[in-house]
Short mmCIF file of C-alpha atoms in Angstrom, two decimals:
data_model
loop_
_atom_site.label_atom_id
_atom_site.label_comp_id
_atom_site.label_asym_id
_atom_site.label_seq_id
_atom_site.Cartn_x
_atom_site.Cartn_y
_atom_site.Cartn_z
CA UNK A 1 -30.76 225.39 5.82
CA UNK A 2 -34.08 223.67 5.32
CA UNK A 3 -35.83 225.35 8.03
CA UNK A 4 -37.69 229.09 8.51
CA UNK A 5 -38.44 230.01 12.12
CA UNK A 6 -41.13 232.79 12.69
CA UNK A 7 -42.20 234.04 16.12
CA UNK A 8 -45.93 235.66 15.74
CA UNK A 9 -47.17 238.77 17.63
CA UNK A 10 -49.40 236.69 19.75
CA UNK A 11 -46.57 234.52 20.42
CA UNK A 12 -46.96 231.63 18.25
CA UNK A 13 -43.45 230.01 17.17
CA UNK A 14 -43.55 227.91 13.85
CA UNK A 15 -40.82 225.47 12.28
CA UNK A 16 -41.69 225.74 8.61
CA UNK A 17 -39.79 224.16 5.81
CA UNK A 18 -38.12 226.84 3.33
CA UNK A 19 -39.67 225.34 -0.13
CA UNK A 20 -43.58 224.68 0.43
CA UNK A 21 -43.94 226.77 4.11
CA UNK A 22 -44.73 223.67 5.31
CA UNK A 23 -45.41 223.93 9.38
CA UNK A 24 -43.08 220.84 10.58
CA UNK A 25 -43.53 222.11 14.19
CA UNK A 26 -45.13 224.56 16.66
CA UNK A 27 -45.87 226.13 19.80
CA UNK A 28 -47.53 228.69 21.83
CA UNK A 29 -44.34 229.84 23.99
CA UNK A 30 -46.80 232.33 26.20
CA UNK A 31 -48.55 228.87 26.98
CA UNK A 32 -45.75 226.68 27.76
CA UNK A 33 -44.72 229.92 30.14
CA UNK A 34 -47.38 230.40 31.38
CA UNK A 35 -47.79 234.14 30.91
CA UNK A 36 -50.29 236.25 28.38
CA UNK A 37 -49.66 238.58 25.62
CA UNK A 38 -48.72 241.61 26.41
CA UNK A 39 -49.72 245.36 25.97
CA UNK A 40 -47.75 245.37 22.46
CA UNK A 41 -47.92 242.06 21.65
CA UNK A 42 -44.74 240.08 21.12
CA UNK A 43 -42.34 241.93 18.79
CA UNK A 44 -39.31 239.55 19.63
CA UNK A 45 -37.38 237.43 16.88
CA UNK A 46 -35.89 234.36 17.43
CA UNK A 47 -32.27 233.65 17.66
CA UNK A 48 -31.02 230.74 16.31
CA UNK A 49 -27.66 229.60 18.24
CA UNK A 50 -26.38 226.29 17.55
CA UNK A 51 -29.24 223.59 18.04
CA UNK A 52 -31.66 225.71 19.68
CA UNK A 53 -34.24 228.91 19.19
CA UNK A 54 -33.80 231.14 21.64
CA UNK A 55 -37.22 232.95 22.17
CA UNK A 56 -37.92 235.85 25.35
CA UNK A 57 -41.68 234.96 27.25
CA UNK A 58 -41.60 237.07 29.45
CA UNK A 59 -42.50 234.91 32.41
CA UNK A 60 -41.89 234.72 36.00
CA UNK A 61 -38.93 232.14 36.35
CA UNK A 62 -38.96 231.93 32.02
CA UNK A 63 -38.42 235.00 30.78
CA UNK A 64 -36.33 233.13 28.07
CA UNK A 65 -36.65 229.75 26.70
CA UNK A 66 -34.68 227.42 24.45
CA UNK A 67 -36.64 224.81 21.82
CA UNK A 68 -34.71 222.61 19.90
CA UNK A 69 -34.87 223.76 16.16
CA UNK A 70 -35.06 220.13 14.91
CA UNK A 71 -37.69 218.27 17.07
CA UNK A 72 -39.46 221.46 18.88
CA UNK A 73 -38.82 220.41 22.55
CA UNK A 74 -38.14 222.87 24.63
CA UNK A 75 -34.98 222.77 26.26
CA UNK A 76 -34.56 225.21 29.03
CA UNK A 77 -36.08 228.50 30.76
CA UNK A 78 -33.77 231.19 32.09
CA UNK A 79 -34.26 234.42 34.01
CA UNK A 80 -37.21 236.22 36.32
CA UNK A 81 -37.75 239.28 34.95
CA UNK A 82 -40.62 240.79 32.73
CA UNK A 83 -40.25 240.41 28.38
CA UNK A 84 -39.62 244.04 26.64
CA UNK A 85 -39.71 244.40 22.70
CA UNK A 86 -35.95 243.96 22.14
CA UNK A 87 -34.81 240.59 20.89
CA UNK A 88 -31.73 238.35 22.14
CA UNK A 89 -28.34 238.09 20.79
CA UNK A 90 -25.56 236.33 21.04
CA UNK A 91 -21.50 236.62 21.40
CA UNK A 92 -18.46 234.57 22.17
CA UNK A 93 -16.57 236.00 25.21
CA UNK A 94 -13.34 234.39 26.37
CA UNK A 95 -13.90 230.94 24.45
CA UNK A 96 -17.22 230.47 26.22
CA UNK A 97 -20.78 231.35 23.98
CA UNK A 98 -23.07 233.14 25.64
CA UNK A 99 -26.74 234.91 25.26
CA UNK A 100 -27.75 238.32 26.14
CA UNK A 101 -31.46 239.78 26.64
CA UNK A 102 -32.37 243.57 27.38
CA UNK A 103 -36.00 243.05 28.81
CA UNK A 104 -37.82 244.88 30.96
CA UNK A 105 -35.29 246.24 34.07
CA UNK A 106 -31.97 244.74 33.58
CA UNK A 107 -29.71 243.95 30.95
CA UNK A 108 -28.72 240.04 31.45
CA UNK A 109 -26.35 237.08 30.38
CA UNK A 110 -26.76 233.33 30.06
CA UNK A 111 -24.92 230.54 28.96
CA UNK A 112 -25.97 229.20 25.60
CA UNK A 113 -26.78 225.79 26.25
CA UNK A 114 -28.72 225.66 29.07
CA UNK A 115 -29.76 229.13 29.91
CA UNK A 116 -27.72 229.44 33.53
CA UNK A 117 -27.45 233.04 34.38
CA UNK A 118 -24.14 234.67 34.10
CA UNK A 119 -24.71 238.20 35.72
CA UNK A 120 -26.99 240.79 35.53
CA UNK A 121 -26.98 244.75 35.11
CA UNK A 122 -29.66 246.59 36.41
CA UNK A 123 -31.97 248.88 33.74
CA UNK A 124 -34.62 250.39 35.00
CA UNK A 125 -37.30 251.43 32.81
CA UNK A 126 -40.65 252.39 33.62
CA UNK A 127 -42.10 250.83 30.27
CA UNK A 128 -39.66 247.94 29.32
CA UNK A 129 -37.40 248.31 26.29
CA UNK A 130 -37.44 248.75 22.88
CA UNK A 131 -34.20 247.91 20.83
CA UNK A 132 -31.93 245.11 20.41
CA UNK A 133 -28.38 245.66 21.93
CA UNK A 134 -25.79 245.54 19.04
CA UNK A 135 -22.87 243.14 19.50
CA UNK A 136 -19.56 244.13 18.65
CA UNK A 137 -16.87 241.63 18.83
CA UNK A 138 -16.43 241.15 23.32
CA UNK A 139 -18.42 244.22 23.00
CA UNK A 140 -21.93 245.84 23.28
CA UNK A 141 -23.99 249.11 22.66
CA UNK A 142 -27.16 248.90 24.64
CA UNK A 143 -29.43 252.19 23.95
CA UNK A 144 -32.78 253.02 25.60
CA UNK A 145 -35.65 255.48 25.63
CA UNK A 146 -34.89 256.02 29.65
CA UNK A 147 -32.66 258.56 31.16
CA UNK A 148 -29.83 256.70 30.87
CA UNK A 149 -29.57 256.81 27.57
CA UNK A 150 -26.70 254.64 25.44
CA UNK A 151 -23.46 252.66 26.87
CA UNK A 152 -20.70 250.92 25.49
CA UNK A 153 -20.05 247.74 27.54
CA UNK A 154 -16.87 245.52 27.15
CA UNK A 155 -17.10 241.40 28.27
CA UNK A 156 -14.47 240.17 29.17
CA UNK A 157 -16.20 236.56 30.99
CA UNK A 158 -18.85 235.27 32.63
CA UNK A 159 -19.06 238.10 34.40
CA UNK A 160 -20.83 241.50 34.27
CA UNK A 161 -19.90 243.80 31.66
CA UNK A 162 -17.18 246.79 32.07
CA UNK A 163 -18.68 249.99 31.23
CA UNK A 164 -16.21 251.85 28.47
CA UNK A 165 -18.63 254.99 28.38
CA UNK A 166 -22.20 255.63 29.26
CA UNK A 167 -24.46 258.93 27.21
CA UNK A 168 -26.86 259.75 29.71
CA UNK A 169 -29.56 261.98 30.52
CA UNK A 170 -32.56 263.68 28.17
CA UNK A 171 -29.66 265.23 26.14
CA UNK A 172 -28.23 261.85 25.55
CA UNK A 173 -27.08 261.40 21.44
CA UNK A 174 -28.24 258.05 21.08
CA UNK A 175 -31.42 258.34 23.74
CA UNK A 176 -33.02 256.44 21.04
CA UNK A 177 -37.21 255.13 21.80
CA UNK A 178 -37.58 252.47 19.22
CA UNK A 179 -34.38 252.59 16.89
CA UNK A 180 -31.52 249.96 16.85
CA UNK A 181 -28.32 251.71 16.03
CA UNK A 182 -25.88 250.36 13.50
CA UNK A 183 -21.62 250.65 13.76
CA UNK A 184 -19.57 251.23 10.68
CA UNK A 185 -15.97 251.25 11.44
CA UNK A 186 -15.42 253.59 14.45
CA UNK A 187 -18.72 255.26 14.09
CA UNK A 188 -21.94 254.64 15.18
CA UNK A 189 -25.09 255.65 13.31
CA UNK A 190 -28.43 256.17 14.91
CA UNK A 191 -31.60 257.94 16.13
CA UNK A 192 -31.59 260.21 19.30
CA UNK A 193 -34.18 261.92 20.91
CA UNK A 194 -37.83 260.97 21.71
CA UNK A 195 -40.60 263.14 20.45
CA UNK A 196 -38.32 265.92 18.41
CA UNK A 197 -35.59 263.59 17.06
CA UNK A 198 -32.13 263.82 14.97
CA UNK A 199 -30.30 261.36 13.01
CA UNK A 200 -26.42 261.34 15.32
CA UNK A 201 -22.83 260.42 14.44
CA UNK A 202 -21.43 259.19 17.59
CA UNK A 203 -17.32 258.04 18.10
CA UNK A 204 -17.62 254.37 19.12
CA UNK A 205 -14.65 254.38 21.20
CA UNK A 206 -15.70 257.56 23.18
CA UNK A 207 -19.31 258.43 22.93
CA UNK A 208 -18.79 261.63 21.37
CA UNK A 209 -21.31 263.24 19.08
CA UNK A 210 -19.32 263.92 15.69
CA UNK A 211 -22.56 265.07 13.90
CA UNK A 212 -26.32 265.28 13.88
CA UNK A 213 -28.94 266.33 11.51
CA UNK A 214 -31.74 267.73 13.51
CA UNK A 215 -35.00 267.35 13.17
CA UNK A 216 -35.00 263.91 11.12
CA UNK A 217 -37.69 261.94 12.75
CA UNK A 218 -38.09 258.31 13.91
CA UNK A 219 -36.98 256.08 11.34
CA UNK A 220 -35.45 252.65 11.52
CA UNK A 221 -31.88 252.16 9.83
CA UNK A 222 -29.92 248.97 7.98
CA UNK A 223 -26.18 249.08 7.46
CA UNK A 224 -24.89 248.08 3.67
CA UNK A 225 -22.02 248.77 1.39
CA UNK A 226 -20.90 251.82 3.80
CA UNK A 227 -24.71 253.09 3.33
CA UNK A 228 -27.40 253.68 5.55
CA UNK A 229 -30.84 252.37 4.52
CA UNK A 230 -33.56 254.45 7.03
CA UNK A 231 -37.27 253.66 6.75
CA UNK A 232 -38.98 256.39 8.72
CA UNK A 233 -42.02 256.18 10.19
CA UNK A 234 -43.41 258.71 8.16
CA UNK A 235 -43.03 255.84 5.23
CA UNK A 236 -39.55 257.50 3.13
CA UNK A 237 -36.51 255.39 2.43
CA UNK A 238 -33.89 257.27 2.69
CA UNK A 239 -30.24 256.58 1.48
CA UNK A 240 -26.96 258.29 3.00
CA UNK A 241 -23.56 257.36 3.24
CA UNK A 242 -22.44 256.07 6.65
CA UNK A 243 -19.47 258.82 7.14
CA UNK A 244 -18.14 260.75 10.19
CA UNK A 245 -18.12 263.78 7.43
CA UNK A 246 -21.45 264.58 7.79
CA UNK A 247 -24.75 263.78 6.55
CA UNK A 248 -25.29 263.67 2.62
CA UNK A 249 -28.24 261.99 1.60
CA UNK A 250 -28.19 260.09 -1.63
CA UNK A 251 -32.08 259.87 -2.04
CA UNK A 252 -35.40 259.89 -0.66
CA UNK A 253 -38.52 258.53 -1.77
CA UNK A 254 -42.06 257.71 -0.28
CA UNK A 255 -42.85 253.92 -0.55
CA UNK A 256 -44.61 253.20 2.68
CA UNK A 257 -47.56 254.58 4.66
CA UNK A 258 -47.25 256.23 7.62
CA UNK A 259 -46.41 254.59 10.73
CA UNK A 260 -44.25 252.54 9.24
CA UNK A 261 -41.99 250.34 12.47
CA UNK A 262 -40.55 247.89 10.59
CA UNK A 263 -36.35 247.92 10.21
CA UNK A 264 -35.44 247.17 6.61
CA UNK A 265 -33.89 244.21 5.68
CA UNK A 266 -31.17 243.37 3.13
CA UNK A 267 -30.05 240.41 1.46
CA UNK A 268 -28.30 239.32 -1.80
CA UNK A 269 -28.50 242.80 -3.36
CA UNK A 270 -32.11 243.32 -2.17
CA UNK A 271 -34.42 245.66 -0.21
CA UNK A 272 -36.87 244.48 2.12
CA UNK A 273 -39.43 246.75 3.64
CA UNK A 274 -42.89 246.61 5.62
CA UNK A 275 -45.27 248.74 6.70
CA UNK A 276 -48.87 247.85 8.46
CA UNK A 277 -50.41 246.29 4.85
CA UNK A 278 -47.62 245.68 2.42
CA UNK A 279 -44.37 244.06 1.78
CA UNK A 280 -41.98 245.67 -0.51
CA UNK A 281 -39.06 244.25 -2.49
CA UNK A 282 -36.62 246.86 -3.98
CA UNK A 283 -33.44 245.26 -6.51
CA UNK A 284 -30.64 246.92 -5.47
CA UNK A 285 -28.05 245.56 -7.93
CA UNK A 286 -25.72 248.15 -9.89
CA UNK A 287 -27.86 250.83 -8.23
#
C-alpha cells in the first residue's frame, strides 16, 4: 500500500511512506533483543504477513520478532536459537498460516500471529546459513552450504515436516553457499558447489540432477517469463531459459563490479540489480 519497510545491515527497521520516504516509524530490533550485530551484519528482509513484520534478531529467547506494520509495536518474540543470513517465509498448511526461519542450527515453524513454536528440525551448521528456503505450495526446498546439502520437505500440519528426498554430501547438486534456488514447473534451477561451482537442473519431485553446466561460478538467480535472470558475483547478467533441455544462454553482459551478492529483482517488466556502489535499472519490455 502506503507503506515501504526496510531492515538495515546494522539492524535498523524503518516504516517509511512510499511517496516522500517519509520515516513514520522505527526501531533498532538488535536493541529491543537485546543482542549485537553480528559478524556479517544483518542481511535479513522483512516479511510482511498480515498485520505484522516479521524480522529474525537473533537473540536468546527472540530469535524472531513480530512489530505491527501500522503503529510499530512489537508484538511477539519466538524461538532460542542464533540469527543466520536467510530470511523468513511464510505458507498456509492445512487451513492454519504459519512462519518458517532457517537460522543458525535448525530449520523451525511458528504460528503467524503470535510466534508459538510449531516444531523444529535440527540443521547443524558450523557457520549459520545462508539462503532463504523456497516455499512451494505445503511444500519446501531448504538448501545449505553444509554436508547435508538440499531437501524437499512436505507439511502437512503443525507438525514437523516429512522429508520427500534429501541431496546430501560434498557431491550434493544443489550444495549451494549463498544462492537461493528458484522452481519452474517440475524443475528446479540453482547453484551447487562451494569454491568450484556449476549452474544444476534438478527433478523437483525426485532430486535428480537432469543437467549441469560446470564451472559457472557463484551467481544469484531470479525466475521470469520461463527465464533465468543470474547476477554472478563476478558482476555478468546472464539470461537462459529455465528448461530441463539443457542450458542455452540467451546473453551475457558485464554491468556490475565484482563481488557482486545481491539477487536481482524484477517487477513490472523491469530489472533490478546491485552491486557494492550502484543500483541498476534495466527495461525489460518487448526485449
Amino acid at each position: 500500500g502506503e507503506r515501504l519497510f526496510v531492515q538495515s545491515v546494522t539492524g535498523s527497521l524503518l516504516c517509511l511512506k512510499t511517496d516522500t520516504g517519509v520515516v513514520v516509524w522505527q526501531h533498532d530490533i538488535l536493541k529491543d533483543a537485546g543482542n549485537k550485530i553480528p559478524d556479517y551484519g544483518m542481511s535479513t528482509s522483512p516479511l510482511i504477513e498480515g498485520d505484522l513484520v516479521l524480522v529474525i534478531t537473533g537473540a536468546k529467547g527472540a530469535c524472531a520478532a513480530a512489530y505491527h506494520k501500522l503503529s510499530g509495536q512489537r508484538v511477539w518474540t519466538s524461538g532460542d536459537d542464533r540469527g543466520a543470513l536467510g530470511s523468513p517465509v511464510a505458507l498456509t498448511v492445512a487451513g492454519q498460516r504459519q512462519v518458517v526461519f532457517f537460522t543458525w542450527t535448525r530449520l523451525w515453524g511458528a504460528q503467524a500471529t503470535d510466534g508459538k513454536e510449531l516444531w523444529r528440525m535440527d540443521w547443524p551448521s558450523d557457520e549459520g546459513h545462508l539462503t532463504t528456503p523456497l516455499v512451494m505450495g505445503d511444500h519446501l526446498f531448504v538448501v545449505s552450504y553444509t554436508l547435508k546439502g538440499g531437501a524437499l520437505l512436505r507439511l502437512t500440519g503443525p507438525t514437523k515436516p516429512t522429508v520427500v528426498w534429501t541431496n546430501e554430501g560434498p557431491k550434493s547438486a544443489l550444495r549451494g553457499c549463498w544462492t537461493c534456488p528458484v522452481a519452474n514447473d517440475r524443475f528446479l534451477y540453482g547453484i551447487g558447489g562451494h569454491s568450484i561451482t556449476s549452474l544444476n537442473c534438478v527433478e523437483l519431485e525426485t532430486g535428480k540432477l537432469v543437467w549441469k553446466r560446470e564451472r559457472f561460478g557463484q551467481a544469484m538467480v531470479t525466475l521470469a517469463d520461463g527465464h533465468l535472470f543470474l547476477a554472478t558475483a563476478d558482476g555478468e547478467l546472464v539470461v537462459a531459459p529455465a528448461t530441463p533441455r539443457g542450458y542455452q544462454e540467451k546473453g551475457r553482459i558485464k554491468l556490475l563490479g565484482k563481488d557482486s551478492y545481491a539477487t536481482p529483482a524484477i517487477a513490472d517488466k523491469r530489472l533490478y540489480l546491485r552491486d557494492q556502489d550502484h543500483v541498476l535499472c534495466l527495461d525489460l519490455a518487448d526485449r
